[in-house]
PDB file of C-alpha atoms in Angstrom:
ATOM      1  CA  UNK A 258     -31.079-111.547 -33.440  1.00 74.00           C
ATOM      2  CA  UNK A 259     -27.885-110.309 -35.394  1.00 81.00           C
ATOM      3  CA  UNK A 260     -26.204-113.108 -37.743  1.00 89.00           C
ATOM      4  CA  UNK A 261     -22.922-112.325 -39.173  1.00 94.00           C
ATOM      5  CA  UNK A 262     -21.586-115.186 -40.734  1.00 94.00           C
ATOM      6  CA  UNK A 263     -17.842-115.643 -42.649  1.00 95.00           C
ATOM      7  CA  UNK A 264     -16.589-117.241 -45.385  1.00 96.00           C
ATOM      8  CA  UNK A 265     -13.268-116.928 -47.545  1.00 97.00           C
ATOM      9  CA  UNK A 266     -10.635-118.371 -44.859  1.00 96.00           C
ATOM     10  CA  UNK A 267      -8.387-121.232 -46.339  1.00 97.00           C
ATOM     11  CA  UNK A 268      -4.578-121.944 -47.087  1.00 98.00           C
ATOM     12  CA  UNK A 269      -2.710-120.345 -48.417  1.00 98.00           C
ATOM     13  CA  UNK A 270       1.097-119.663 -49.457  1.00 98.00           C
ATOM     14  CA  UNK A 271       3.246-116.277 -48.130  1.00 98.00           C
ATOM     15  CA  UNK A 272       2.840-113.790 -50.384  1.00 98.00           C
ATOM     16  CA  UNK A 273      -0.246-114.973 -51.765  1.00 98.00           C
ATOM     17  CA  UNK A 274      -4.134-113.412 -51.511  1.00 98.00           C
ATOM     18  CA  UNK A 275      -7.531-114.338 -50.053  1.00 98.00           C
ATOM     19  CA  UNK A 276     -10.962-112.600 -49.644  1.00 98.00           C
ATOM     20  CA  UNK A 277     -13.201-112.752 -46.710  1.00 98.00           C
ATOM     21  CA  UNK A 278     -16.922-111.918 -46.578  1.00 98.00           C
ATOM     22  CA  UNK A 279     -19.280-111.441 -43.653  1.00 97.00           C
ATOM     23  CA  UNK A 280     -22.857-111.301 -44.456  1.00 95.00           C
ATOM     24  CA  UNK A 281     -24.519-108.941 -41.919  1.00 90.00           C
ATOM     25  CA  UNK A 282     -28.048-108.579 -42.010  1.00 85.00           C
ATOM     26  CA  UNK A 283     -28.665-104.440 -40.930  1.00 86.00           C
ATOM     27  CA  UNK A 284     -27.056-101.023 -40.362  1.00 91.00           C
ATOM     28  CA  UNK A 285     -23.629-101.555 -38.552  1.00 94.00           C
ATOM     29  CA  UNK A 286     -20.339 -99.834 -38.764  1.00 96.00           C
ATOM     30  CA  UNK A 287     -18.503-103.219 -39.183  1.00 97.00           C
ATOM     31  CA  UNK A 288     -14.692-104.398 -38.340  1.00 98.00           C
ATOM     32  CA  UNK A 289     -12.255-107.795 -38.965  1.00 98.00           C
ATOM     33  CA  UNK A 290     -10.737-108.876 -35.895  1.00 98.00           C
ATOM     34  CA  UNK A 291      -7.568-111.924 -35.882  1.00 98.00           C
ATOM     35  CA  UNK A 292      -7.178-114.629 -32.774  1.00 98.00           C
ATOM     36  CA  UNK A 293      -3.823-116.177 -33.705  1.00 96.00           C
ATOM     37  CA  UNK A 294      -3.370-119.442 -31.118  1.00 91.00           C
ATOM     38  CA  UNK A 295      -2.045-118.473 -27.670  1.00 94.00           C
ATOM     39  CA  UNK A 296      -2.666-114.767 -28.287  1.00 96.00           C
ATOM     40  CA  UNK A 297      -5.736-112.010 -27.470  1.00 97.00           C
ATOM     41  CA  UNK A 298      -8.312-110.678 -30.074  1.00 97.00           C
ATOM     42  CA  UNK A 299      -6.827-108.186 -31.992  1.00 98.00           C
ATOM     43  CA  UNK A 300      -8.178-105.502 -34.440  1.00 98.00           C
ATOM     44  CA  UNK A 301      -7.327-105.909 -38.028  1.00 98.00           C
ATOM     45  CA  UNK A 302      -9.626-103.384 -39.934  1.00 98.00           C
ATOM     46  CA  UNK A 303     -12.871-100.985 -39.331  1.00 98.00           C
ATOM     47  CA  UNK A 304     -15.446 -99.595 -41.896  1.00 97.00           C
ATOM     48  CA  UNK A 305     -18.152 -97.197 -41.007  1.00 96.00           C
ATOM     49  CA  UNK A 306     -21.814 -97.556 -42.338  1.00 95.00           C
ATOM     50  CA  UNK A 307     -21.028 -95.568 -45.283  1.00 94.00           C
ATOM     51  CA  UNK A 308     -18.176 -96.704 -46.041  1.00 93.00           C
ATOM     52  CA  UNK A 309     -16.295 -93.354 -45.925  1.00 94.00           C
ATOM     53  CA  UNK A 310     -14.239 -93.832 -43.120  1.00 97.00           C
ATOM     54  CA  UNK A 311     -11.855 -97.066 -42.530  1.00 97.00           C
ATOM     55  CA  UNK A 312      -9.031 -97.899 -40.258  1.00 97.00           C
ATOM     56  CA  UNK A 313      -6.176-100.404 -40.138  1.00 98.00           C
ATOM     57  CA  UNK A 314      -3.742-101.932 -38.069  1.00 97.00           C
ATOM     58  CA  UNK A 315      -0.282-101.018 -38.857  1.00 97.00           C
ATOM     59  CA  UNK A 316       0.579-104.602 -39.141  1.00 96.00           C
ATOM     60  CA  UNK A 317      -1.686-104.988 -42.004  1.00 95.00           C
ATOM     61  CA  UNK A 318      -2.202-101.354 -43.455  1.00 88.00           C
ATOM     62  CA  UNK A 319      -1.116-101.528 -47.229  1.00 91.00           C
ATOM     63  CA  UNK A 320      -2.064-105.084 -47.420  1.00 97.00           C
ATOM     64  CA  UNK A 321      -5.206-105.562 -46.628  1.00 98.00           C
ATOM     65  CA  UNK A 322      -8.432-103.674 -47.661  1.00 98.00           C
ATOM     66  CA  UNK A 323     -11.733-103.455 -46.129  1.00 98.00           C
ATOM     67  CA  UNK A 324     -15.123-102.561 -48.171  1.00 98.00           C
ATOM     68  CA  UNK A 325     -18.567-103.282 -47.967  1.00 97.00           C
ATOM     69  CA  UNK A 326     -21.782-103.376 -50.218  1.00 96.00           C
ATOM     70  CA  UNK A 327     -24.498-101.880 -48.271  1.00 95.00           C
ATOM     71  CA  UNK A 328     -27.166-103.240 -50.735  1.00 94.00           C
ATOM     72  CA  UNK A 329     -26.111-106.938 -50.262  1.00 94.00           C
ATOM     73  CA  UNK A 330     -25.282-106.641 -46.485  1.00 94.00           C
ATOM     74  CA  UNK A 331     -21.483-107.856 -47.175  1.00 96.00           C
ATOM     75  CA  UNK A 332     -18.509-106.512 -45.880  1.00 97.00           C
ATOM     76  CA  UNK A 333     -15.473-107.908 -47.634  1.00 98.00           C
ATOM     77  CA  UNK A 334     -11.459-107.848 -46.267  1.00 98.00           C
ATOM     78  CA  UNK A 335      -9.022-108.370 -49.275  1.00 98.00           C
ATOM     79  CA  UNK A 336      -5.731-109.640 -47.779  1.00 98.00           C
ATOM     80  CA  UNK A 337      -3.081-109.448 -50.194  1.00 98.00           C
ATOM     81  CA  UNK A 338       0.940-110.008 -49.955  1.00 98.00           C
ATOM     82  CA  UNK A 339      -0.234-112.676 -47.038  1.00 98.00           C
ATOM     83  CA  UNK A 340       2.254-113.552 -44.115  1.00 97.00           C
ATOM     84  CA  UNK A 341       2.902-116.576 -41.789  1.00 97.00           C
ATOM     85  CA  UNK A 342       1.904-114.052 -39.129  1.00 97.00           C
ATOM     86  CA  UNK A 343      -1.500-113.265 -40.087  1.00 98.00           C
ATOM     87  CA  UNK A 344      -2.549-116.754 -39.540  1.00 98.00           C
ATOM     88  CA  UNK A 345      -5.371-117.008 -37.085  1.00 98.00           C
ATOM     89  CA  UNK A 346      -9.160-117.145 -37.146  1.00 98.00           C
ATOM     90  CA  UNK A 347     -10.794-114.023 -38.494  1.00 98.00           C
ATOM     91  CA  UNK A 348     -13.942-112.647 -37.052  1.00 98.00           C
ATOM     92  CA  UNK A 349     -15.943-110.213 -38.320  1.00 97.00           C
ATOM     93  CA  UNK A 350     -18.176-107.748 -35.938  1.00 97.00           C
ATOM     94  CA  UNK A 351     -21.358-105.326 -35.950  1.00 96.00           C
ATOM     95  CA  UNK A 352     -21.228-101.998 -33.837  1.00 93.00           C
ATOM     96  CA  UNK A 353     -24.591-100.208 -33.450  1.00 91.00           C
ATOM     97  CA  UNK A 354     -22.983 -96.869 -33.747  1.00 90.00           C
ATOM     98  CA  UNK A 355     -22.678 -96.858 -37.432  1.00 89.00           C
ATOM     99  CA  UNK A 356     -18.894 -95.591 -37.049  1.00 92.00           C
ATOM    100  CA  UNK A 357     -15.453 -96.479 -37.305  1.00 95.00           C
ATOM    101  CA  UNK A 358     -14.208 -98.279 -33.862  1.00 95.00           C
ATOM    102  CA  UNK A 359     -10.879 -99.951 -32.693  1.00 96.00           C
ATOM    103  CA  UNK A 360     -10.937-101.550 -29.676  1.00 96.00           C
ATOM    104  CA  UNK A 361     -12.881-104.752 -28.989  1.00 96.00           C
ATOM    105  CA  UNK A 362     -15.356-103.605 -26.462  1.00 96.00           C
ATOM    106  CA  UNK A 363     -16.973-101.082 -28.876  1.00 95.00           C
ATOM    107  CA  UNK A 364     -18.495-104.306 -31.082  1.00 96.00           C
ATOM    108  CA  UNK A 365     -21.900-105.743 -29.722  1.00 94.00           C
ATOM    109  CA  UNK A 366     -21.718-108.900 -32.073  1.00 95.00           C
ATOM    110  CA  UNK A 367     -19.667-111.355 -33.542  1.00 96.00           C
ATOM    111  CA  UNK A 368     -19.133-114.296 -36.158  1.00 96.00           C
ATOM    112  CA  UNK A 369     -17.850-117.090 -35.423  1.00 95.00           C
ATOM    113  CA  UNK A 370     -14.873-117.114 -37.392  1.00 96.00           C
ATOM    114  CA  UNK A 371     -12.888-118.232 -40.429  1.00 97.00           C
ATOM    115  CA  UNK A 372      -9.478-119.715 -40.278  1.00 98.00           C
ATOM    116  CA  UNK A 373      -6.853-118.147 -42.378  1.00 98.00           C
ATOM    117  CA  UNK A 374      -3.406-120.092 -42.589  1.00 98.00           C
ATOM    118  CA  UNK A 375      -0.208-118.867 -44.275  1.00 98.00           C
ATOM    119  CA  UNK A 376       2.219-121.205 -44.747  1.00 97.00           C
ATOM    120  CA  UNK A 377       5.681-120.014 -45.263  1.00 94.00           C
TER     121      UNK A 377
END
């Protein structure tokens, strides 16, 4: 049974920072997903196992930064210069395939979630 489990979410004010964490216990190329209320999934960031290849949204590319430490099991998402609009729960996610994937359907598990708030 996969566990991925958050931590980091709070609130904070526009323009300011946070880190999240997802513990993952095994090999997974990994992304950070955002559920703002009202509104679908959406991709935020992607790192493969090795942690040479990432992607980003182009709402959030410059901003934020995805990493991971492979000999702790953590994969980390710095958000920095924080908006009103990133506000929403974050969920992290495990793909078996090891690589870097976009779209929803590619991840096989999920977190449950850490709210981020950005109050203006």
């Amino acid at each position: 049974q996969v566990q991925l489990v958050e931590s980091g979410g709070g609130l904070v004010q526009a323009g300011g920072s946070l880190r999240l964490s997802c513990a993952a216990s095994g090999r997974y190329g990994m992304g950070w997903f955002r559920q703002a209320p009202g509104k679908e999934r959406e991709f935020v960031a992607a790192i493969s196992w090795s942690g040479g290849q990432t992607a980003y949204a182009d709402s959030v590319g410059g901003r934020f930064t995805i990493s991971r430490d492979n000999a702790k099991y953590m994969v980390y998402l710095q958000l920095n210069s924080l908006k009103p609009a990133d506000t929403g729960v974050y969920y992290c996610a495990a793909d078996l395939s090891l690589a870097v994937h976009i779209s929803i359907h590619d991840y096989e598990y999920w977190g449950q979630g850490t709210q981020v708030t950005v109050s203006s």
